Every structure is written in C-alpha cells, then in structure tokens.
C-alpha cells in the first residue's frame, strides 16, 4: 500500500529530514523579533503512552510549538517517519480521522516496537473527535505512541474526560495543557536579554522559586530578589506600557516592535478567530456585538446577566450567560465571582466581574464594536489613566488564574472559579481579587495603577482583613514599593514578574 500524498505533503521530513528547517512556522519564528519559547514545551513526556491535549486561543502559537517539538524530536529519533503531523481542518468526521491515522500507522510507521509520535493539529475542527481517539485506543493502535492533540476550546477538554476515561495514559502530571498568550514575565525576558540574565542570576525562573517569593509577599515581606529586580524599573515599566497595547501575542508584539504600529489586517485576523469560534457553536454575530458592547460599557464593575441584557435584542439573561461562557471557553474572557467570607466559597448568585484574558483581544473587539480604526482607537484609549488602570486589573487577574493553577493541589479538575474571586465590604469598598492560597488561606489583592498611593487606597484591604481574619494583603501600584502593617505595595509590573 502506497503512502497518501497529503500525508507526505504534511510531513516533508519523511523524504528529507532537513525539510523541517524550511517549515513556515519555524522560519517565521526565526525572523521574528519575539522568539518566544513557551515554558509549557518542557511539560510533555515523550517516553510514555499518553494522549495530551494542548488548548488555547487560535493564532497564539500552538502550531509553532508543535513544529518546534517535532524539530527537537527529529534530532533524537532513529527514523523521521516515527514523527507524524497532520492538521485536521479538512477532516469532517471521526471515521475519516481514524482512516487518516490508520493510514500513517499501517503504511508509514517503520516498526511497532519503535515509539511513534503523533501530532494532530486543530483536532477540535472534527466533530466528535473523541470517538476516533477512543476507537484507536481501544483497538490498540496507540500502543507505544505519544499523542498531542491541539484545539481552541475548553469544552473539548471536558469531553475528553467524559469520553476517554482510562485512555489518556498514566501520568503524574496533567495531560491537558493550555497555551495562553505570553505572560508578562515571558514577554519581558523574550524581548530584553538583560532581564533574562537577571532572572537567571536571581534564580527565579523556576516556577517553584517564584511561588515561594509570592508566598513571602503574602506574609507582608518584600524579598530581596524583588528589590534586585527593581533595578530594572525603567525597562519594566516601558515593557508593560507596550504589553498594554499588544498583550502577549507574539505576532502582534513582533509587528509593534518592528514598525511601531499594528496593521488593521492583524486586528482583523483575531476578530475572525473569535467570530469563527462563535459560529462553530451556533451563536449569532448580532447578539455577540450587542453583548460585547454592554461588557465594554460596564467594564471594571460587577454586573449581572440581566444588566448585560439591557439595551439589547437578547430576550433572556440565560442567552447572555451562554454567550459569555462561550467567550470564556474560547479563552477570550474570564469572570470572577463574589467571595462569600463565611462559606469561603464563591457566591454564584451575586454580580460577576468580567475581564479579558489579553489586552490585544480587548482592543481588537472594542474597535470592531465601535467601527473605529483599531490602532488609533487603542492609542487614544490608553491615554486615559482610568482605562489603563482597568486594563492593568484585567492583566493581573489573568495572571492570577495561572498562579492559582500552580498553587492548586487538584490539577486535573482545576477550576479557577474556586480559587479567584472579588469582594466588596459593607462600606462599598471593593477588593479587585481574592486569591486562595495553597494552605486554604486567602490573600486580598487590590490594583491602584497610579503613582500616588493614599491611605484611603488601603481601606478595602483593611476591611477585608477585619472581616476575614486574613493577616496581609497586596496593593499593586504604578511605581510605588513599600510594606506597611502587613500590606505590601508593589508596582504591578514587578509583581507580574513573579507569575
């Protein structure tokens, strides 16, 4: 049986191993001024029978990461045909997916006793793809194989748990990985080599070390490593100002660094990504526009689904919730619930605070809703200190979600809604975020992205400490650093270097 042409086309290294160096994604990475190497690349074990999923927003770098992993593997495997890549965009159903994988396993894989590596890209394009993977696993076809599946929606992860019980392999770590845009520390160290060297010298690259320093902050202490990093305050604040514009998306950050602007075509690409995901889940673009407009109007304030329904054509608050949850599952939005101090649990009936995972998606969607030139609108938006503060709050929250995952003892069933909240006192003083720590204590974190910090800016944390019995709190400023009465004040961009 011959090898299908499309399989050879997608795996040119079968004919000539050096062909991987001409791969478009890798050559684009080489040309880029933002050569991001996601830390998650080191979280895959290629010596075990495991079915991994890699999720995250589209156009953020999942395919580039796969091609980087393939390039690394090709330097180690005895035969390049042991490495199989296939993009699933044109596959319609589970049977076709099974046939494609079988075609590789039966006609190309050199020997079953040698481990094979299967990379199936954008598998979420295939409806009910889990049925195909279950069939391949049940028939023994995935024995002595490591599999990585990529997609762009969290619902696929939930389905993987439901439909692939006992078929994911044995791992101490979580087989479901998420690739989100670059965290601020990744952005900073990728663009500024001196910062990378400083992080290495201070030994705070390892996540365990950074977590330890954060826990010191949670006890009201400013570690000496933080003071050392503050030597780079000028560079870090400038990088954070750029991050407020581009977010952590490598392609966007590269264009902005090279040209000083972001083209309308790039904004359009990411709008189309969001619209494509909504269409896949049978959502209406008109409803999306109206709900997003309400989200932008109410940004930074706790809201109910009914409030978001006001001034729209949407008939039910349940429909609003469905649209927001779809955006959440597509990694565009996240929201936090009110923290019930007495129960130490989220209060789902109270209003929620909605944020964007990445500032670039905020800018792109806001300009799309308003019919504005997106780059000009973004520049004008960031001229307003209040807007900058609101966006800084969203960035901090998205980073705290990642931190909550690192701190959680329950990785496989992790749900950030049980680890990150907001709070408001009886005196109407709000805490932007309440983070559950590993010892089940909670840490209040307030963002006041301004140069001058007044005594009243600490009142919310003080109220929370009195109500909850918490010993300390963190106040994130624009550039002030101090520790008073168990409350540490730090520049937001310095705090983010630890997450």
Short mmCIF file of C-alpha atoms in Angstrom, two decimals:
data_model
loop_
_atom_site.label_atom_id
_atom_site.label_comp_id
_atom_site.label_asym_id
_atom_site.label_seq_id
_atom_site.Cartn_x
_atom_site.Cartn_y
_atom_site.Cartn_z
CA UNK A 1 0.00 0.00 0.00
CA UNK A 2 1.41 3.40 -1.00
CA UNK A 3 1.67 6.42 1.25
CA UNK A 4 -1.07 9.03 0.75
CA UNK A 5 0.23 12.19 -0.92
CA UNK A 6 -1.32 14.53 1.61
CA UNK A 7 0.45 12.70 4.43
CA UNK A 8 3.80 13.19 2.69
CA UNK A 9 3.00 16.85 2.00
CA UNK A 10 2.38 17.50 5.70
CA UNK A 11 5.45 15.50 6.76
CA UNK A 12 8.22 16.56 4.33
CA UNK A 13 10.90 15.32 6.77
CA UNK A 14 9.99 11.75 5.79
CA UNK A 15 11.77 12.41 2.49
CA UNK A 16 14.44 14.79 3.75
CA UNK A 17 14.89 15.38 7.47
CA UNK A 18 16.31 18.88 6.93
CA UNK A 19 12.95 19.93 5.45
CA UNK A 20 11.74 20.80 8.96
CA UNK A 21 14.07 23.81 8.92
CA UNK A 22 12.08 25.24 5.97
CA UNK A 23 8.75 24.93 7.78
CA UNK A 24 6.85 28.23 7.52
CA UNK A 25 6.04 28.45 11.22
CA UNK A 26 9.66 27.90 12.23
CA UNK A 27 11.07 30.31 9.63
CA UNK A 28 8.57 32.95 10.77
CA UNK A 29 9.73 32.39 14.35
CA UNK A 30 13.35 32.74 13.28
CA UNK A 31 12.63 36.05 11.53
CA UNK A 32 10.58 37.41 14.42
CA UNK A 33 11.96 39.85 16.96
CA UNK A 34 9.87 37.94 19.55
CA UNK A 35 11.35 34.43 19.65
CA UNK A 36 9.07 33.08 22.34
CA UNK A 37 9.83 29.62 23.70
CA UNK A 38 6.79 28.76 25.85
CA UNK A 39 7.75 27.10 29.11
CA UNK A 40 4.97 24.59 28.54
CA UNK A 41 7.14 22.95 25.85
CA UNK A 42 9.05 21.24 28.66
CA UNK A 43 5.88 19.76 30.17
CA UNK A 44 5.47 16.88 27.69
CA UNK A 45 6.84 13.37 28.37
CA UNK A 46 7.72 11.67 25.08
CA UNK A 47 8.68 8.31 26.56
CA UNK A 48 5.18 7.26 27.66
CA UNK A 49 1.89 6.24 26.09
CA UNK A 50 -0.05 9.44 26.70
CA UNK A 51 -2.78 11.34 24.86
CA UNK A 52 -2.17 15.03 25.53
CA UNK A 53 -4.42 17.90 24.59
CA UNK A 54 -2.99 21.37 24.02
CA UNK A 55 -5.65 24.08 24.18
CA UNK A 56 -5.60 27.83 23.81
CA UNK A 57 -6.86 30.67 21.63
CA UNK A 58 -6.26 30.39 17.90
CA UNK A 59 -3.32 32.25 16.36
CA UNK A 60 -1.38 32.31 19.62
CA UNK A 61 1.37 29.84 18.68
CA UNK A 62 0.14 26.25 19.17
CA UNK A 63 1.21 25.09 15.70
CA UNK A 64 4.59 26.80 16.05
CA UNK A 65 5.08 24.99 19.36
CA UNK A 66 4.22 21.64 17.72
CA UNK A 67 6.70 22.24 14.91
CA UNK A 68 9.39 23.17 17.47
CA UNK A 69 8.75 19.93 19.35
CA UNK A 70 8.89 18.00 16.06
CA UNK A 71 12.22 19.63 15.14
CA UNK A 72 13.62 18.58 18.53
CA UNK A 73 12.34 15.02 18.15
CA UNK A 74 13.78 14.61 14.66
CA UNK A 75 17.23 15.13 16.13
CA UNK A 76 16.69 12.19 18.50
CA UNK A 77 14.57 9.52 16.79
CA UNK A 78 16.16 6.71 14.72
CA UNK A 79 13.77 7.27 11.79
CA UNK A 80 11.99 10.53 10.83
CA UNK A 81 8.90 8.54 9.82
CA UNK A 82 8.26 7.91 13.50
CA UNK A 83 7.08 11.53 13.71
CA UNK A 84 3.64 12.20 12.22
CA UNK A 85 1.97 15.62 11.91
CA UNK A 86 -1.48 16.28 10.48
CA UNK A 87 -3.70 19.34 10.51
CA UNK A 88 -7.31 18.29 10.84
CA UNK A 89 -9.04 21.35 9.34
CA UNK A 90 -10.37 19.42 6.34
CA UNK A 91 -11.44 16.26 8.18
CA UNK A 92 -15.21 16.04 8.56
CA UNK A 93 -15.92 13.17 10.94
CA UNK A 94 -14.42 10.63 13.36
CA UNK A 95 -14.31 7.84 10.75
CA UNK A 96 -12.22 9.97 8.40
CA UNK A 97 -9.88 10.83 11.28
CA UNK A 98 -9.47 7.12 12.14
CA UNK A 99 -8.71 6.33 8.50
CA UNK A 100 -6.10 9.10 8.32
CA UNK A 101 -4.28 7.94 11.45
CA UNK A 102 -4.52 4.28 10.39
CA UNK A 103 -3.10 5.18 7.01
CA UNK A 104 0.01 6.51 8.75
CA UNK A 105 0.29 3.69 11.29
CA UNK A 106 -0.14 0.92 8.71
CA UNK A 107 1.75 2.27 5.72
CA UNK A 108 4.40 4.64 7.05
CA UNK A 109 5.32 3.87 10.66
CA UNK A 110 8.55 1.86 10.41
CA UNK A 111 8.07 -0.67 13.23
CA UNK A 112 5.52 -1.04 16.00
CA UNK A 113 8.25 -1.75 18.51
CA UNK A 114 9.64 1.74 17.95
CA UNK A 115 7.77 4.59 19.67
CA UNK A 116 5.75 6.81 17.33
CA UNK A 117 4.88 10.47 17.92
CA UNK A 118 1.56 11.75 16.60
CA UNK A 119 0.72 15.45 16.39
CA UNK A 120 -2.88 16.12 15.35
CA UNK A 121 -3.38 19.86 14.95
CA UNK A 122 -6.74 21.65 15.33
CA UNK A 123 -8.49 18.38 16.14
CA UNK A 124 -11.41 20.38 17.53
CA UNK A 125 -12.33 21.08 13.89
CA UNK A 126 -13.51 17.44 13.78
CA UNK A 127 -16.90 16.99 15.36
CA UNK A 128 -16.85 14.18 17.98
CA UNK A 129 -13.12 13.64 17.54
CA UNK A 130 -13.10 11.84 20.91
CA UNK A 131 -14.87 8.88 19.28
CA UNK A 132 -11.95 8.47 16.88
CA UNK A 133 -9.30 8.60 19.61
CA UNK A 134 -11.33 6.17 21.75
CA UNK A 135 -11.57 3.72 18.83
CA UNK A 136 -7.84 3.95 18.06
CA UNK A 137 -7.03 3.42 21.74
CA UNK A 138 -9.47 0.51 22.18
CA UNK A 139 -8.08 -1.29 19.12
CA UNK A 140 -4.52 -0.98 20.39
CA UNK A 141 -3.38 1.33 17.59
CA UNK A 142 -1.99 3.90 20.02
CA UNK A 143 0.23 1.42 21.86
CA UNK A 144 3.85 2.62 22.04
CA UNK A 145 2.79 6.07 20.86
CA UNK A 146 2.77 9.56 22.34
CA UNK A 147 -0.06 11.74 21.01
CA UNK A 148 -0.57 15.51 21.17
CA UNK A 149 -3.92 16.95 20.05
CA UNK A 150 -4.46 20.70 19.71
CA UNK A 151 -7.66 22.71 19.74
CA UNK A 152 -9.08 26.06 20.76
CA UNK A 153 -11.96 25.36 23.10
CA UNK A 154 -12.16 24.18 26.72
CA UNK A 155 -15.31 22.15 26.03
CA UNK A 156 -13.13 19.67 24.18
CA UNK A 157 -11.15 19.11 27.36
CA UNK A 158 -14.33 18.37 29.28
CA UNK A 159 -15.44 15.94 26.57
CA UNK A 160 -12.04 14.26 26.66
CA UNK A 161 -12.52 13.49 30.35
CA UNK A 162 -16.07 12.25 29.78
CA UNK A 163 -15.45 10.13 26.67
CA UNK A 164 -11.88 8.92 27.15
CA UNK A 165 -11.87 7.54 30.71
CA UNK A 166 -8.77 5.43 31.34
CA UNK A 167 -7.48 6.04 27.81
CA UNK A 168 -5.26 9.05 28.38
CA UNK A 169 -2.25 7.11 29.69
CA UNK A 170 -0.61 7.12 33.09
CA UNK A 171 0.91 10.42 34.15
CA UNK A 172 1.80 12.20 37.35
CA UNK A 173 1.22 15.47 35.53
CA UNK A 174 -1.94 16.80 33.85
CA UNK A 175 -2.36 15.56 30.25
CA UNK A 176 -4.41 18.62 29.30
CA UNK A 177 -2.22 21.65 28.67
CA UNK A 178 -3.26 25.22 27.90
CA UNK A 179 -1.16 27.63 25.84
CA UNK A 180 -2.29 31.17 26.57
CA UNK A 181 -0.59 34.34 25.29
CA UNK A 182 2.77 35.17 26.85
CA UNK A 183 2.68 36.12 30.49
CA UNK A 184 4.32 39.46 31.17
CA UNK A 185 7.48 37.83 32.53
CA UNK A 186 7.77 35.72 29.34
CA UNK A 187 7.22 38.82 27.22
CA UNK A 188 9.85 40.79 29.17
CA UNK A 189 12.53 38.09 29.18
CA UNK A 190 11.95 37.29 25.48
CA UNK A 191 12.37 40.90 24.38
CA UNK A 192 15.05 42.02 26.85
CA UNK A 193 18.02 39.59 27.17
CA UNK A 194 19.42 41.56 30.12
CA UNK A 195 16.25 40.83 32.07
CA UNK A 196 16.55 37.16 31.23
CA UNK A 197 20.11 37.14 32.58
CA UNK A 198 18.97 38.93 35.74
CA UNK A 199 16.20 36.37 36.29
CA UNK A 200 18.71 33.56 35.83
CA UNK A 201 21.16 35.19 38.22
CA UNK A 202 18.45 35.68 40.86
CA UNK A 203 17.34 32.07 40.31
CA UNK A 204 13.68 32.98 39.93
CA UNK A 205 13.00 31.35 36.56
CA UNK A 206 11.80 28.09 38.14
CA UNK A 207 8.08 28.27 38.92
CA UNK A 208 8.59 26.78 42.39
CA UNK A 209 11.03 29.52 43.30
CA UNK A 210 8.71 32.27 42.05
CA UNK A 211 5.83 30.77 44.02
CA UNK A 212 7.95 30.80 47.18
CA UNK A 213 8.69 34.50 46.68
CA UNK A 214 4.99 35.23 46.14
CA UNK A 215 4.15 33.47 49.36
CA UNK A 216 6.70 35.69 51.11
CA UNK A 217 4.85 38.70 49.73
CA UNK A 218 1.61 37.23 51.04
CA UNK A 219 3.13 37.38 54.53
CA UNK A 220 3.86 41.10 54.23
CA UNK A 221 7.55 40.76 53.35
CA UNK A 222 9.36 42.12 50.29
CA UNK A 223 12.00 39.54 49.28
CA UNK A 224 15.48 40.81 48.40
CA UNK A 225 15.07 39.35 44.89
CA UNK A 226 12.21 41.78 44.28
CA UNK A 227 14.41 44.67 45.33
CA UNK A 228 17.10 43.45 42.94
CA UNK A 229 14.60 43.26 40.09
CA UNK A 230 13.50 46.81 40.84
CA UNK A 231 16.84 47.94 39.37
CA UNK A 232 15.15 47.32 36.02
CA UNK A 233 12.14 49.51 36.89
CA UNK A 234 12.58 51.83 33.92
CA UNK A 235 12.80 48.95 31.43
CA UNK A 236 9.95 47.02 33.04
CA UNK A 237 7.54 49.94 33.05
CA UNK A 238 8.27 50.63 29.38
CA UNK A 239 7.74 46.95 28.53
CA UNK A 240 4.47 46.96 30.47
CA UNK A 241 3.27 50.01 28.55
CA UNK A 242 3.89 48.09 25.32
CA UNK A 243 2.22 44.99 26.77
CA UNK A 244 -0.90 47.08 27.45
CA UNK A 245 -1.07 47.61 23.68
CA UNK A 246 -0.02 44.23 22.24
CA UNK A 247 -0.73 41.78 25.03
CA UNK A 248 1.24 38.56 24.95
CA UNK A 249 0.55 37.52 21.35
CA UNK A 250 3.94 37.02 19.61
CA UNK A 251 2.84 38.06 16.11
CA UNK A 252 1.31 41.30 17.41
CA UNK A 253 4.25 42.11 19.68
CA UNK A 254 6.69 41.50 16.81
CA UNK A 255 4.90 43.84 14.40
CA UNK A 256 4.62 46.57 17.02
CA UNK A 257 8.32 46.34 17.93
CA UNK A 258 9.43 46.34 14.28
CA UNK A 259 7.15 49.01 12.85
CA UNK A 260 5.79 50.99 15.80
CA UNK A 261 2.23 50.16 14.79
CA UNK A 262 -0.20 47.26 14.33
CA UNK A 263 -1.88 46.82 10.96
CA UNK A 264 -5.63 46.57 10.57
CA UNK A 265 -5.16 43.14 8.97
CA UNK A 266 -3.67 41.75 12.16
CA UNK A 267 -6.59 43.05 14.22
CA UNK A 268 -8.96 41.53 11.66
CA UNK A 269 -7.28 38.13 11.93
CA UNK A 270 -8.06 37.91 15.62
CA UNK A 271 -11.61 39.22 15.19
CA UNK A 272 -12.18 36.45 12.63
CA UNK A 273 -10.81 33.94 15.13
CA UNK A 274 -13.44 34.95 17.68
CA UNK A 275 -16.24 35.04 15.11
CA UNK A 276 -15.22 31.63 13.76
CA UNK A 277 -15.40 30.06 17.21
CA UNK A 278 -18.81 31.64 17.86
CA UNK A 279 -20.14 30.39 14.53
CA UNK A 280 -18.93 26.89 15.34
CA UNK A 281 -21.09 26.93 18.44
CA UNK A 282 -24.09 28.34 16.52
CA UNK A 283 -24.02 31.80 18.06
CA UNK A 284 -25.31 34.92 16.29
CA UNK A 285 -22.89 37.72 15.40
CA UNK A 286 -25.58 40.34 16.11
CA UNK A 287 -26.05 39.07 19.67
CA UNK A 288 -22.29 38.93 20.15
CA UNK A 289 -21.94 42.58 19.12
CA UNK A 290 -24.67 43.73 21.49
CA UNK A 291 -23.45 41.72 24.47
CA UNK A 292 -19.84 42.82 23.95
CA UNK A 293 -20.97 46.44 23.71
CA UNK A 294 -22.63 46.06 27.11
CA UNK A 295 -19.49 44.41 28.53
CA UNK A 296 -17.36 47.35 27.37
CA UNK A 297 -19.81 49.86 28.85
CA UNK A 298 -19.81 48.10 32.23
CA UNK A 299 -16.08 47.22 32.23
CA UNK A 300 -14.49 47.17 35.65
CA UNK A 301 -17.79 46.96 37.52
CA UNK A 302 -19.67 43.93 38.93
CA UNK A 303 -22.62 43.12 36.65
CA UNK A 304 -25.46 40.63 36.40
CA UNK A 305 -26.53 38.78 33.26
CA UNK A 306 -29.72 40.88 33.38
CA UNK A 307 -27.67 44.10 33.35
CA UNK A 308 -25.82 42.88 30.25
CA UNK A 309 -29.19 42.12 28.63
CA UNK A 310 -30.34 45.74 28.96
CA UNK A 311 -30.48 47.73 25.70
CA UNK A 312 -30.03 44.58 23.58
CA UNK A 313 -32.29 42.41 21.43
CA UNK A 314 -31.41 39.39 23.54
CA UNK A 315 -34.60 38.12 25.15
CA UNK A 316 -33.18 36.10 28.04
CA UNK A 317 -30.42 36.56 30.59
CA UNK A 318 -29.68 32.85 30.08
CA UNK A 319 -28.74 33.60 26.49
CA UNK A 320 -26.36 36.31 27.69
CA UNK A 321 -24.76 33.79 30.06
CA UNK A 322 -24.35 31.31 27.18
CA UNK A 323 -22.55 33.87 25.02
CA UNK A 324 -20.26 35.00 27.82
CA UNK A 325 -19.46 31.38 28.68
CA UNK A 326 -18.66 30.62 25.04
CA UNK A 327 -16.22 33.53 25.01
CA UNK A 328 -14.82 32.25 28.29
CA UNK A 329 -14.38 28.74 26.89
CA UNK A 330 -12.63 30.25 23.85
CA UNK A 331 -10.11 31.99 26.16
CA UNK A 332 -11.30 35.50 25.25
CA UNK A 333 -12.98 36.42 28.55
CA UNK A 334 -12.87 35.31 32.14
CA UNK A 335 -15.05 36.37 35.04
CA UNK A 336 -14.75 36.20 38.82
CA UNK A 337 -17.50 35.66 41.36
CA UNK A 338 -18.08 37.40 44.68
CA UNK A 339 -16.25 35.79 47.61
CA UNK A 340 -18.51 34.67 50.46
CA UNK A 341 -16.25 35.01 53.51
CA UNK A 342 -18.50 32.99 55.82
CA UNK A 343 -18.69 29.99 53.47
CA UNK A 344 -15.23 30.51 51.96
CA UNK A 345 -16.83 29.85 48.58
CA UNK A 346 -17.90 31.80 45.50
CA UNK A 347 -21.38 33.33 45.59
CA UNK A 348 -22.80 32.48 42.17
CA UNK A 349 -25.96 34.50 42.67
CA UNK A 350 -24.12 37.78 43.13
CA UNK A 351 -22.87 40.01 40.31
CA UNK A 352 -19.73 38.99 38.43
CA UNK A 353 -16.72 40.96 37.25
CA UNK A 354 -15.86 40.30 33.61
CA UNK A 355 -12.35 40.75 32.25
CA UNK A 356 -10.42 39.98 29.06
CA UNK A 357 -7.60 37.44 29.15
CA UNK A 358 -5.37 39.54 26.93
CA UNK A 359 -5.37 43.30 26.25
CA UNK A 360 -4.98 42.85 22.49
CA UNK A 361 -8.29 41.00 22.27
CA UNK A 362 -9.82 43.83 24.29
CA UNK A 363 -8.56 46.46 21.84
CA UNK A 364 -9.47 44.45 18.73
CA UNK A 365 -13.04 43.67 19.81
CA UNK A 366 -13.66 47.15 21.19
CA UNK A 367 -12.67 48.78 17.89
CA UNK A 368 -14.74 46.22 15.95
CA UNK A 369 -17.81 47.03 18.03
CA UNK A 370 -17.27 50.78 17.63
CA UNK A 371 -16.37 50.71 13.93
CA UNK A 372 -13.09 52.54 14.64
CA UNK A 373 -9.58 52.29 13.27
CA UNK A 374 -8.25 49.76 15.80
CA UNK A 375 -4.70 51.05 16.24
CA UNK A 376 -5.74 54.68 16.62
CA UNK A 377 -8.56 53.67 18.98
CA UNK A 378 -6.09 51.67 21.10
CA UNK A 379 -3.66 54.59 21.40
CA UNK A 380 -6.46 57.00 22.34
CA UNK A 381 -7.87 54.52 24.87
CA UNK A 382 -4.51 54.18 26.65
CA UNK A 383 -4.16 57.96 27.02
CA UNK A 384 -6.78 57.79 29.78
CA UNK A 385 -5.23 56.70 33.14
CA UNK A 386 -8.55 55.21 34.25
CA UNK A 387 -8.62 52.97 31.18
CA UNK A 388 -5.02 51.91 31.79
CA UNK A 389 -5.90 51.02 35.38
CA UNK A 390 -8.87 48.94 34.26
CA UNK A 391 -6.75 47.06 31.70
CA UNK A 392 -3.96 46.54 34.24
CA UNK A 393 -6.54 44.96 36.55
CA UNK A 394 -7.58 42.51 33.81
CA UNK A 395 -3.94 41.58 33.16
CA UNK A 396 -3.29 40.96 36.84
CA UNK A 397 -6.41 38.79 37.08
CA UNK A 398 -5.47 36.62 34.08
CA UNK A 399 -2.03 36.09 35.63
CA UNK A 400 -3.58 35.19 38.98
CA UNK A 401 -5.60 32.45 37.27
CA UNK A 402 -2.31 30.88 36.16
CA UNK A 403 -0.87 31.33 39.63
CA UNK A 404 -3.97 29.70 41.16
CA UNK A 405 -3.38 26.66 38.94
CA UNK A 406 0.24 26.41 40.11
CA UNK A 407 -0.87 26.63 43.75
CA UNK A 408 -3.76 24.19 43.41
CA UNK A 409 -3.39 20.65 44.74
CA UNK A 410 -6.07 19.47 42.31
CA UNK A 411 -4.59 19.92 38.82
CA UNK A 412 -6.75 17.64 36.67
CA UNK A 413 -10.07 19.07 37.85
CA UNK A 414 -8.81 22.61 38.45
CA UNK A 415 -11.43 25.33 38.11
CA UNK A 416 -10.19 28.86 38.75
CA UNK A 417 -13.68 29.94 39.86
CA UNK A 418 -12.99 28.14 43.14
CA UNK A 419 -9.65 29.90 43.58
CA UNK A 420 -10.06 33.50 42.43
CA UNK A 421 -12.80 35.95 43.44
CA UNK A 422 -13.58 39.61 44.09
CA UNK A 423 -15.09 41.11 47.26
CA UNK A 424 -16.89 44.21 48.47
CA UNK A 425 -17.32 45.36 52.06
CA UNK A 426 -20.48 46.71 53.70
CA UNK A 427 -18.92 50.15 53.26
CA UNK A 428 -18.86 49.54 49.49
CA UNK A 429 -15.07 49.21 49.42
CA UNK A 430 -14.03 46.69 46.79
CA UNK A 431 -11.16 44.22 46.59
CA UNK A 432 -10.31 43.51 42.96
CA UNK A 433 -9.13 39.94 43.59
CA UNK A 434 -9.16 37.44 46.43
CA UNK A 435 -6.74 34.57 45.79
CA UNK A 436 -7.00 31.23 47.57
CA UNK A 437 -3.51 30.08 48.58
CA UNK A 438 -2.24 26.53 48.89
CA UNK A 439 -2.92 26.38 52.64
CA UNK A 440 -6.56 27.38 52.03
CA UNK A 441 -5.96 30.87 53.38
CA UNK A 442 -6.88 33.82 51.15
CA UNK A 443 -4.95 36.86 50.00
CA UNK A 444 -6.65 40.17 49.05
CA UNK A 445 -5.07 41.93 46.06
CA UNK A 446 -6.07 45.47 45.09
CA UNK A 447 -4.92 47.30 41.95
CA UNK A 448 -4.41 51.07 42.11
CA UNK A 449 -2.38 51.68 38.97
CA UNK A 450 -1.36 55.22 39.87
CA UNK A 451 1.81 56.94 41.05
CA UNK A 452 0.41 58.36 44.28
CA UNK A 453 -0.93 55.92 46.88
CA UNK A 454 -3.05 57.40 49.64
CA UNK A 455 -4.07 55.89 52.97
CA UNK A 456 -7.64 55.50 51.72
CA UNK A 457 -6.40 53.25 48.89
CA UNK A 458 -5.68 50.61 51.54
CA UNK A 459 -9.11 50.76 53.17
CA UNK A 460 -10.57 47.92 51.09
CA UNK A 461 -7.76 45.57 52.13
CA UNK A 462 -8.12 46.68 55.75
CA UNK A 463 -11.88 45.95 55.64
CA UNK A 464 -11.20 42.52 54.16
CA UNK A 465 -8.58 41.71 56.79
CA UNK A 466 -11.01 42.60 59.57
CA UNK A 467 -13.84 40.57 58.03
CA UNK A 468 -11.85 37.50 57.03
CA UNK A 469 -9.08 37.31 59.60
CA UNK A 470 -6.51 37.49 56.82
CA UNK A 471 -3.11 38.72 58.03
CA UNK A 472 -1.91 40.58 54.96
CA UNK A 473 -2.69 42.00 51.54
CA UNK A 474 -1.06 43.25 48.37
CA UNK A 475 -1.65 46.63 46.78
CA UNK A 476 -0.42 46.96 43.20
CA UNK A 477 0.58 50.46 42.16
CA UNK A 478 2.16 52.03 39.12
CA UNK A 479 5.61 52.53 40.63
CA UNK A 480 5.49 52.59 44.45
CA UNK A 481 7.09 49.89 46.65
CA UNK A 482 6.76 49.65 50.44
CA UNK A 483 5.46 47.44 53.25
CA UNK A 484 3.17 48.82 55.96
CA UNK A 485 1.13 46.98 58.59
CA UNK A 486 1.09 43.71 56.67
CA UNK A 487 0.17 45.35 53.35
CA UNK A 488 2.85 45.18 50.65
CA UNK A 489 2.67 47.83 47.93
CA UNK A 490 4.42 46.92 44.68
CA UNK A 491 4.46 48.14 41.08
CA UNK A 492 2.08 45.88 39.15
CA UNK A 493 4.70 45.07 36.53
CA UNK A 494 7.17 43.98 39.24
CA UNK A 495 4.56 41.70 40.83
CA UNK A 496 3.80 40.13 37.43
CA UNK A 497 7.46 39.14 37.03
CA UNK A 498 6.84 36.51 39.71
CA UNK A 499 3.94 34.75 37.97
#
